[in-house]
C-alpha cells in the first residue's frame, strides 16, 4: 500500500505527526519576516504548527518558533501570527 505517499510533518511544539496539509506552515522568508505560508510553497526556513491554540501560544509567545526557524520573530510578526491563530478551529 505505498502507491500514495502522504507527506507528514510534526508540529514543532507538541510533536504530533500528521499530514502536511493538516498543519500550518510558517516560513521565515529570506527578507527576514515570519509569515504564514498558506500555499506551502514559499521559500525560506519553515516550521509546522498544528491547529491547537496552545501550540500557537507557546510557539509565538514562548519563543519556540524563533528557535525552530533559527531567526528572530519580530513584534509585528507575532501580532500577525496571533491574529491568524485566532481564526483557527481546533
Ligand atoms: Zn501542536
PDB file of N, CA and C and ligand atoms in Angstrom:
ATOM      1  N   UNK A   1       0.836  -1.208   0.000  1.00  0.00           N
ATOM      2  CA  UNK A   1       0.000   0.000   0.000  1.00  0.00           C
ATOM      3  C   UNK A   1       0.868   1.254   0.000  1.00  0.00           C
ATOM      4  N   UNK A   2       1.701   1.378  -0.980  1.00  0.00           N
ATOM      5  CA  UNK A   2       2.582   2.540  -0.979  1.00  0.00           C
ATOM      6  C   UNK A   2       2.395   3.396  -2.232  1.00  0.00           C
ATOM      7  N   UNK A   3       1.246   3.217  -2.889  1.00  0.00           N
ATOM      8  CA  UNK A   3       1.056   3.982  -4.118  1.00  0.00           C
ATOM      9  C   UNK A   3       0.965   5.474  -3.856  1.00  0.00           C
ATOM     10  N   UNK A   4       0.279   5.801  -2.741  1.00  0.00           N
ATOM     11  CA  UNK A   4       0.096   7.223  -2.471  1.00  0.00           C
ATOM     12  C   UNK A   4       0.763   7.605  -1.170  1.00  0.00           C
ATOM     13  N   UNK A   5       1.866   8.253  -1.293  1.00  0.00           N
ATOM     14  CA  UNK A   5       2.585   8.670  -0.108  1.00  0.00           C
ATOM     15  C   UNK A   5       2.081  10.042   0.333  1.00  0.00           C
ATOM     16  N   UNK A   6       1.611  10.114   1.564  1.00  0.00           N
ATOM     17  CA  UNK A   6       1.176  11.392   2.104  1.00  0.00           C
ATOM     18  C   UNK A   6       2.317  11.990   2.913  1.00  0.00           C
ATOM     19  N   UNK A   7       2.797  13.149   2.494  1.00  0.00           N
ATOM     20  CA  UNK A   7       3.896  13.744   3.252  1.00  0.00           C
ATOM     21  C   UNK A   7       3.457  14.105   4.673  1.00  0.00           C
ATOM     22  N   UNK A   8       4.240  13.730   5.641  1.00  0.00           N
ATOM     23  CA  UNK A   8       3.909  14.024   7.028  1.00  0.00           C
ATOM     24  C   UNK A   8       4.930  14.959   7.658  1.00  0.00           C
ATOM     25  N   UNK A   9       4.442  15.788   8.562  1.00  0.00           N
ATOM     26  CA  UNK A   9       5.305  16.694   9.306  1.00  0.00           C
ATOM     27  C   UNK A   9       4.856  16.683  10.763  1.00  0.00           C
ATOM     28  N   UNK A  10       5.710  17.208  11.632  1.00  0.00           N
ATOM     29  CA  UNK A  10       5.350  17.282  13.040  1.00  0.00           C
ATOM     30  C   UNK A  10       5.186  18.724  13.476  1.00  0.00           C
ATOM     31  N   UNK A  11       4.237  18.939  14.365  1.00  0.00           N
ATOM     32  CA  UNK A  11       4.074  20.256  14.977  1.00  0.00           C
ATOM     33  C   UNK A  11       5.331  20.530  15.805  1.00  0.00           C
ATOM     34  N   UNK A  12       5.915  21.704  15.670  1.00  0.00           N
ATOM     35  CA  UNK A  12       7.171  21.988  16.365  1.00  0.00           C
ATOM     36  C   UNK A  12       6.992  22.122  17.876  1.00  0.00           C
ATOM     37  N   UNK A  13       5.755  22.278  18.322  1.00  0.00           N
ATOM     38  CA  UNK A  13       5.528  22.408  19.760  1.00  0.00           C
ATOM     39  C   UNK A  13       5.140  21.077  20.398  1.00  0.00           C
ATOM     40  N   UNK A  14       4.050  20.480  19.949  1.00  0.00           N
ATOM     41  CA  UNK A  14       3.587  19.258  20.615  1.00  0.00           C
ATOM     42  C   UNK A  14       4.139  17.988  19.972  1.00  0.00           C
ATOM     43  N   UNK A  15       4.719  18.118  18.773  1.00  0.00           N
ATOM     44  CA  UNK A  15       5.338  16.980  18.128  1.00  0.00           C
ATOM     45  C   UNK A  15       4.386  16.016  17.450  1.00  0.00           C
ATOM     46  N   UNK A  16       3.110  16.349  17.425  1.00  0.00           N
ATOM     47  CA  UNK A  16       2.141  15.473  16.766  1.00  0.00           C
ATOM     48  C   UNK A  16       2.425  15.393  15.277  1.00  0.00           C
ATOM     49  N   UNK A  17       2.494  14.164  14.793  1.00  0.00           N
ATOM     50  CA  UNK A  17       2.795  13.931  13.394  1.00  0.00           C
ATOM     51  C   UNK A  17       1.482  13.812  12.624  1.00  0.00           C
ATOM     52  N   UNK A  18       1.375  14.549  11.568  1.00  0.00           N
ATOM     53  CA  UNK A  18       0.176  14.427  10.734  1.00  0.00           C
ATOM     54  C   UNK A  18       0.452  14.873   9.315  1.00  0.00           C
ATOM     55  N   UNK A  19      -0.541  14.688   8.457  1.00  0.00           N
ATOM     56  CA  UNK A  19      -0.366  15.061   7.061  1.00  0.00           C
ATOM     57  C   UNK A  19      -0.028  16.546   6.969  1.00  0.00           C
ATOM     58  N   UNK A  20       0.905  16.825   6.094  1.00  0.00           N
ATOM     59  CA  UNK A  20       1.378  18.182   5.894  1.00  0.00           C
ATOM     60  C   UNK A  20       0.232  19.178   5.687  1.00  0.00           C
ATOM     61  N   UNK A  21      -0.771  18.748   4.942  1.00  0.00           N
ATOM     62  CA  UNK A  21      -1.871  19.672   4.648  1.00  0.00           C
ATOM     63  C   UNK A  21      -2.730  19.990   5.872  1.00  0.00           C
ATOM     64  N   UNK A  22      -2.601  19.187   6.933  1.00  0.00           N
ATOM     65  CA  UNK A  22      -3.366  19.456   8.144  1.00  0.00           C
ATOM     66  C   UNK A  22      -2.614  20.339   9.131  1.00  0.00           C
ATOM     67  N   UNK A  23      -1.402  20.686   8.782  1.00  0.00           N
ATOM     68  CA  UNK A  23      -0.612  21.580   9.626  1.00  0.00           C
ATOM     69  C   UNK A  23      -0.493  22.931   8.931  1.00  0.00           C
ATOM     70  N   UNK A  24      -0.128  23.940   9.699  1.00  0.00           N
ATOM     71  CA  UNK A  24       0.084  25.258   9.115  1.00  0.00           C
ATOM     72  C   UNK A  24       1.579  25.493   9.008  1.00  0.00           C
ATOM     73  N   UNK A  25       2.026  25.881   7.847  1.00  0.00           N
ATOM     74  CA  UNK A  25       3.461  26.138   7.666  1.00  0.00           C
ATOM     75  C   UNK A  25       3.749  27.614   7.909  1.00  0.00           C
ATOM     76  N   UNK A  26       4.757  27.845   8.709  1.00  0.00           N
ATOM     77  CA  UNK A  26       5.219  29.208   8.954  1.00  0.00           C
ATOM     78  C   UNK A  26       6.595  29.277   8.355  1.00  0.00           C
ATOM     79  N   UNK A  27       6.837  30.334   7.641  1.00  0.00           N
ATOM     80  CA  UNK A  27       8.122  30.421   6.967  1.00  0.00           C
ATOM     81  C   UNK A  27       8.849  31.708   7.334  1.00  0.00           C
ATOM     82  N   UNK A  28      10.152  31.573   7.514  1.00  0.00           N
ATOM     83  CA  UNK A  28      10.994  32.742   7.718  1.00  0.00           C
ATOM     84  C   UNK A  28      11.562  33.056   6.343  1.00  0.00           C
ATOM     85  N   UNK A  29      11.051  34.095   5.734  1.00  0.00           N
ATOM     86  CA  UNK A  29      11.448  34.420   4.362  1.00  0.00           C
ATOM     87  C   UNK A  29      12.879  34.955   4.340  1.00  0.00           C
ATOM     88  N   UNK A  30      13.508  34.917   3.160  1.00  0.00           N
ATOM     89  CA  UNK A  30      14.887  35.423   3.071  1.00  0.00           C
ATOM     90  C   UNK A  30      14.989  36.893   3.483  1.00  0.00           C
ATOM     91  N   UNK A  31      13.884  37.615   3.403  1.00  0.00           N
ATOM     92  CA  UNK A  31      13.930  39.029   3.820  1.00  0.00           C
ATOM     93  C   UNK A  31      13.807  39.171   5.335  1.00  0.00           C
ATOM     94  N   UNK A  32      13.611  38.054   6.031  1.00  0.00           N
ATOM     95  CA  UNK A  32      13.631  38.095   7.484  1.00  0.00           C
ATOM     96  C   UNK A  32      12.292  38.263   8.158  1.00  0.00           C
ATOM     97  N   UNK A  33      11.210  38.171   7.380  1.00  0.00           N
ATOM     98  CA  UNK A  33       9.929  38.265   8.052  1.00  0.00           C
ATOM     99  C   UNK A  33       9.303  36.889   8.165  1.00  0.00           C
ATOM    100  N   UNK A  34       8.534  36.747   9.199  1.00  0.00           N
ATOM    101  CA  UNK A  34       7.972  35.466   9.551  1.00  0.00           C
ATOM    102  C   UNK A  34       6.501  35.485   9.171  1.00  0.00           C
ATOM    103  N   UNK A  35       6.090  34.576   8.304  1.00  0.00           N
ATOM    104  CA  UNK A  35       4.734  34.670   7.793  1.00  0.00           C
ATOM    105  C   UNK A  35       4.070  33.304   7.631  1.00  0.00           C
ATOM    106  N   UNK A  36       2.739  33.288   7.660  1.00  0.00           N
ATOM    107  CA  UNK A  36       2.003  32.049   7.456  1.00  0.00           C
ATOM    108  C   UNK A  36       2.018  31.737   5.972  1.00  0.00           C
ATOM    109  N   UNK A  37       2.456  30.535   5.640  1.00  0.00           N
ATOM    110  CA  UNK A  37       2.569  30.130   4.248  1.00  0.00           C
ATOM    111  C   UNK A  37       1.377  29.258   3.888  1.00  0.00           C
ATOM    112  N   UNK A  38       0.351  29.896   3.366  1.00  0.00           N
ATOM    113  CA  UNK A  38      -0.865  29.140   3.072  1.00  0.00           C
ATOM    114  C   UNK A  38      -0.775  28.314   1.798  1.00  0.00           C
ATOM    115  N   UNK A  39       0.204  28.611   0.952  1.00  0.00           N
ATOM    116  CA  UNK A  39       0.362  27.835  -0.268  1.00  0.00           C
ATOM    117  C   UNK A  39       1.330  26.671  -0.063  1.00  0.00           C
ATOM    118  N   UNK A  40       2.147  26.744   0.990  1.00  0.00           N
ATOM    119  CA  UNK A  40       3.149  25.703   1.234  1.00  0.00           C
ATOM    120  C   UNK A  40       4.301  25.774   0.261  1.00  0.00           C
ATOM    121  N   UNK A  41       4.417  26.887  -0.435  1.00  0.00           N
ATOM    122  CA  UNK A  41       5.426  26.973  -1.491  1.00  0.00           C
ATOM    123  C   UNK A  41       6.431  28.092  -1.320  1.00  0.00           C
ATOM    124  N   UNK A  42       6.272  28.870  -0.257  1.00  0.00           N
ATOM    125  CA  UNK A  42       7.196  29.982  -0.060  1.00  0.00           C
ATOM    126  C   UNK A  42       8.606  29.484   0.247  1.00  0.00           C
ATOM    127  N   UNK A  43       9.585  30.220  -0.251  1.00  0.00           N
ATOM    128  CA  UNK A  43      10.974  29.869   0.017  1.00  0.00           C
ATOM    129  C   UNK A  43      11.356  30.337   1.409  1.00  0.00           C
ATOM    130  N   UNK A  44      12.252  29.614   2.018  1.00  0.00           N
ATOM    131  CA  UNK A  44      12.725  30.004   3.337  1.00  0.00           C
ATOM    132  C   UNK A  44      12.626  28.846   4.299  1.00  0.00           C
ATOM    133  N   UNK A  45      13.135  29.080   5.508  1.00  0.00           N
ATOM    134  CA  UNK A  45      13.093  28.031   6.521  1.00  0.00           C
ATOM    135  C   UNK A  45      11.683  27.925   7.067  1.00  0.00           C
ATOM    136  N   UNK A  46      11.155  26.722   7.100  1.00  0.00           N
ATOM    137  CA  UNK A  46       9.775  26.555   7.538  1.00  0.00           C
ATOM    138  C   UNK A  46       9.638  25.796   8.840  1.00  0.00           C
ATOM    139  N   UNK A  47       8.524  26.022   9.509  1.00  0.00           N
ATOM    140  CA  UNK A  47       8.185  25.272  10.713  1.00  0.00           C
ATOM    141  C   UNK A  47       6.684  24.986  10.632  1.00  0.00           C
ATOM    142  N   UNK A  48       6.296  23.832  11.168  1.00  0.00           N
ATOM    143  CA  UNK A  48       4.883  23.472  11.089  1.00  0.00           C
ATOM    144  C   UNK A  48       4.233  23.522  12.459  1.00  0.00           C
ATOM    145  N   UNK A  49       2.990  23.985  12.457  1.00  0.00           N
ATOM    146  CA  UNK A  49       2.220  24.035  13.696  1.00  0.00           C
ATOM    147  C   UNK A  49       0.862  23.385  13.467  1.00  0.00           C
ATOM    148  N   UNK A  50       0.383  22.679  14.483  1.00  0.00           N
ATOM    149  CA  UNK A  50      -0.950  22.101  14.381  1.00  0.00           C
ATOM    150  C   UNK A  50      -1.978  23.178  14.712  1.00  0.00           C
ATOM    151  N   UNK A  51      -3.235  22.796  14.762  1.00  0.00           N
ATOM    152  CA  UNK A  51      -4.284  23.797  14.940  1.00  0.00           C
ATOM    153  C   UNK A  51      -4.645  24.090  16.392  1.00  0.00           C
ATOM    154  N   UNK A  52      -3.882  23.550  17.326  1.00  0.00           N
ATOM    155  CA  UNK A  52      -4.201  23.819  18.722  1.00  0.00           C
ATOM    156  C   UNK A  52      -3.700  25.194  19.131  1.00  0.00           C
ATOM    157  N   UNK A  53      -4.594  25.966  19.686  1.00  0.00           N
ATOM    158  CA  UNK A  53      -4.249  27.315  20.099  1.00  0.00           C
ATOM    159  C   UNK A  53      -3.084  27.325  21.089  1.00  0.00           C
ATOM    160  N   UNK A  54      -3.053  26.335  21.959  1.00  0.00           N
ATOM    161  CA  UNK A  54      -1.988  26.250  22.963  1.00  0.00           C
ATOM    162  C   UNK A  54      -0.618  26.159  22.289  1.00  0.00           C
ATOM    163  N   UNK A  55      -0.542  25.449  21.182  1.00  0.00           N
ATOM    164  CA  UNK A  55       0.722  25.331  20.461  1.00  0.00           C
ATOM    165  C   UNK A  55       1.135  26.670  19.866  1.00  0.00           C
ATOM    166  N   UNK A  56       0.170  27.407  19.360  1.00  0.00           N
ATOM    167  CA  UNK A  56       0.475  28.717  18.782  1.00  0.00           C
ATOM    168  C   UNK A  56       0.967  29.665  19.857  1.00  0.00           C
ATOM    169  N   UNK A  57       0.339  29.584  21.020  1.00  0.00           N
ATOM    170  CA  UNK A  57       0.768  30.464  22.099  1.00  0.00           C
ATOM    171  C   UNK A  57       2.190  30.157  22.516  1.00  0.00           C
ATOM    172  N   UNK A  58       2.473  28.873  22.614  1.00  0.00           N
ATOM    173  CA  UNK A  58       3.831  28.504  23.023  1.00  0.00           C
ATOM    174  C   UNK A  58       4.843  28.829  21.929  1.00  0.00           C
ATOM    175  N   UNK A  59       4.413  28.669  20.682  1.00  0.00           N
ATOM    176  CA  UNK A  59       5.312  28.936  19.560  1.00  0.00           C
ATOM    177  C   UNK A  59       5.630  30.423  19.446  1.00  0.00           C
ATOM    178  N   UNK A  60       4.588  31.237  19.564  1.00  0.00           N
ATOM    179  CA  UNK A  60       4.763  32.670  19.357  1.00  0.00           C
ATOM    180  C   UNK A  60       5.267  33.358  20.619  1.00  0.00           C
ATOM    181  N   UNK A  61       4.548  33.174  21.723  1.00  0.00           N
ATOM    182  CA  UNK A  61       4.938  33.883  22.947  1.00  0.00           C
ATOM    183  C   UNK A  61       6.069  33.178  23.674  1.00  0.00           C
ATOM    184  N   UNK A  62       6.097  31.870  23.570  1.00  0.00           N
ATOM    185  CA  UNK A  62       7.121  31.112  24.296  1.00  0.00           C
ATOM    186  C   UNK A  62       8.449  31.008  23.561  1.00  0.00           C
ATOM    187  N   UNK A  63       8.483  31.542  22.318  1.00  0.00           N
ATOM    188  CA  UNK A  63       9.749  31.569  21.597  1.00  0.00           C
ATOM    189  C   UNK A  63      10.130  30.281  20.875  1.00  0.00           C
ATOM    190  N   UNK A  64       9.208  29.309  20.883  1.00  0.00           N
ATOM    191  CA  UNK A  64       9.509  28.024  20.240  1.00  0.00           C
ATOM    192  C   UNK A  64       9.711  28.189  18.740  1.00  0.00           C
ATOM    193  N   UNK A  65       8.975  29.107  18.177  1.00  0.00           N
ATOM    194  CA  UNK A  65       9.035  29.316  16.734  1.00  0.00           C
ATOM    195  C   UNK A  65      10.374  29.928  16.319  1.00  0.00           C
ATOM    196  N   UNK A  66      10.794  30.934  17.055  1.00  0.00           N
ATOM    197  CA  UNK A  66      12.084  31.572  16.759  1.00  0.00           C
ATOM    198  C   UNK A  66      13.197  30.529  16.814  1.00  0.00           C
ATOM    199  N   UNK A  67      13.078  29.628  17.783  1.00  0.00           N
ATOM    200  CA  UNK A  67      14.071  28.570  17.929  1.00  0.00           C
ATOM    201  C   UNK A  67      14.056  27.640  16.712  1.00  0.00           C
ATOM    202  N   UNK A  68      12.870  27.224  16.288  1.00  0.00           N
ATOM    203  CA  UNK A  68      12.757  26.314  15.147  1.00  0.00           C
ATOM    204  C   UNK A  68      13.196  26.961  13.840  1.00  0.00           C
ATOM    205  N   UNK A  69      12.906  28.237  13.723  1.00  0.00           N
ATOM    206  CA  UNK A  69      13.233  28.927  12.474  1.00  0.00           C
ATOM    207  C   UNK A  69      14.655  29.474  12.495  1.00  0.00           C
ATOM    208  N   UNK A  70      15.259  29.402  13.665  1.00  0.00           N
ATOM    209  CA  UNK A  70      16.606  29.930  13.861  1.00  0.00           C
ATOM    210  C   UNK A  70      16.699  31.369  13.384  1.00  0.00           C
ATOM    211  N   UNK A  71      15.723  32.145  13.818  1.00  0.00           N
ATOM    212  CA  UNK A  71      15.723  33.550  13.438  1.00  0.00           C
ATOM    213  C   UNK A  71      14.890  34.338  14.420  1.00  0.00           C
ATOM    214  N   UNK A  72      14.795  35.610  14.163  1.00  0.00           N
ATOM    215  CA  UNK A  72      14.014  36.457  15.043  1.00  0.00           C
ATOM    216  C   UNK A  72      12.578  36.547  14.571  1.00  0.00           C
ATOM    217  N   UNK A  73      11.689  36.500  15.545  1.00  0.00           N
ATOM    218  CA  UNK A  73      10.290  36.734  15.235  1.00  0.00           C
ATOM    219  C   UNK A  73       9.980  38.102  15.830  1.00  0.00           C
ATOM    220  N   UNK A  74       9.737  39.068  14.954  1.00  0.00           N
ATOM    221  CA  UNK A  74       9.536  40.442  15.422  1.00  0.00           C
ATOM    222  C   UNK A  74       8.158  40.614  16.054  1.00  0.00           C
ATOM    223  N   UNK A  75       7.987  41.736  16.722  1.00  0.00           N
ATOM    224  CA  UNK A  75       6.702  42.030  17.365  1.00  0.00           C
ATOM    225  C   UNK A  75       5.580  42.066  16.326  1.00  0.00           C
ATOM    226  N   UNK A  76       5.885  42.607  15.150  1.00  0.00           N
ATOM    227  CA  UNK A  76       4.891  42.651  14.073  1.00  0.00           C
ATOM    228  C   UNK A  76       4.500  41.249  13.628  1.00  0.00           C
ATOM    229  N   UNK A  77       5.514  40.395  13.487  1.00  0.00           N
ATOM    230  CA  UNK A  77       5.258  39.011  13.086  1.00  0.00           C
ATOM    231  C   UNK A  77       4.387  38.325  14.128  1.00  0.00           C
ATOM    232  N   UNK A  78       4.728  38.538  15.379  1.00  0.00           N
ATOM    233  CA  UNK A  78       3.973  37.913  16.470  1.00  0.00           C
ATOM    234  C   UNK A  78       2.517  38.338  16.440  1.00  0.00           C
ATOM    235  N   UNK A  79       2.305  39.631  16.200  1.00  0.00           N
ATOM    236  CA  UNK A  79       0.935  40.141  16.149  1.00  0.00           C
ATOM    237  C   UNK A  79       0.173  39.475  15.008  1.00  0.00           C
ATOM    238  N   UNK A  80       0.834  39.336  13.875  1.00  0.00           N
ATOM    239  CA  UNK A  80       0.211  38.726  12.699  1.00  0.00           C
ATOM    240  C   UNK A  80      -0.108  37.248  12.947  1.00  0.00           C
ATOM    241  N   UNK A  81       0.833  36.553  13.562  1.00  0.00           N
ATOM    242  CA  UNK A  81       0.637  35.127  13.833  1.00  0.00           C
ATOM    243  C   UNK A  81      -0.457  34.909  14.878  1.00  0.00           C
ATOM    244  N   UNK A  82      -0.481  35.781  15.880  1.00  0.00           N
ATOM    245  CA  UNK A  82      -1.509  35.659  16.913  1.00  0.00           C
ATOM    246  C   UNK A  82      -2.890  35.904  16.303  1.00  0.00           C
ATOM    247  N   UNK A  83      -2.944  36.883  15.398  1.00  0.00           N
ATOM    248  CA  UNK A  83      -4.187  37.185  14.705  1.00  0.00           C
ATOM    249  C   UNK A  83      -4.646  35.966  13.891  1.00  0.00           C
ATOM    250  N   UNK A  84      -3.684  35.348  13.197  1.00  0.00           N
ATOM    251  CA  UNK A  84      -4.008  34.177  12.392  1.00  0.00           C
ATOM    252  C   UNK A  84      -4.499  33.032  13.278  1.00  0.00           C
ATOM    253  N   UNK A  85      -3.837  32.855  14.407  1.00  0.00           N
ATOM    254  CA  UNK A  85      -4.199  31.730  15.281  1.00  0.00           C
ATOM    255  C   UNK A  85      -5.616  31.873  15.806  1.00  0.00           C
ATOM    256  N   UNK A  86      -6.093  33.119  15.899  1.00  0.00           N
ATOM    257  CA  UNK A  86      -7.453  33.346  16.386  1.00  0.00           C
ATOM    258  C   UNK A  86      -8.496  32.826  15.394  1.00  0.00           C
ATOM    259  N   UNK A  87      -8.088  32.618  14.140  1.00  0.00           N
ATOM    260  CA  UNK A  87      -9.027  32.132  13.128  1.00  0.00           C
ATOM    261  C   UNK A  87      -9.056  30.600  13.072  1.00  0.00           C
ATOM    262  N   UNK A  88      -8.165  29.972  13.823  1.00  0.00           N
ATOM    263  CA  UNK A  88      -8.089  28.512  13.776  1.00  0.00           C
ATOM    264  C   UNK A  88      -9.179  27.857  14.621  1.00  0.00           C
ATOM    265  N   UNK A  89      -9.639  26.746  14.160  1.00  0.00           N
ATOM    266  CA  UNK A  89     -10.556  25.967  14.964  1.00  0.00           C
ATOM    267  C   UNK A  89      -9.889  24.641  15.293  1.00  0.00           C
ATOM    268  N   UNK A  90      -9.773  24.407  16.544  1.00  0.00           N
ATOM    269  CA  UNK A  90      -9.059  23.201  16.981  1.00  0.00           C
ATOM    270  C   UNK A  90      -9.869  21.940  16.676  1.00  0.00           C
TER     271      UNK A  90
HETATM  272 ZN1  LIG B   1       0.871  21.188  18.226  1.00  0.00          ZN
END
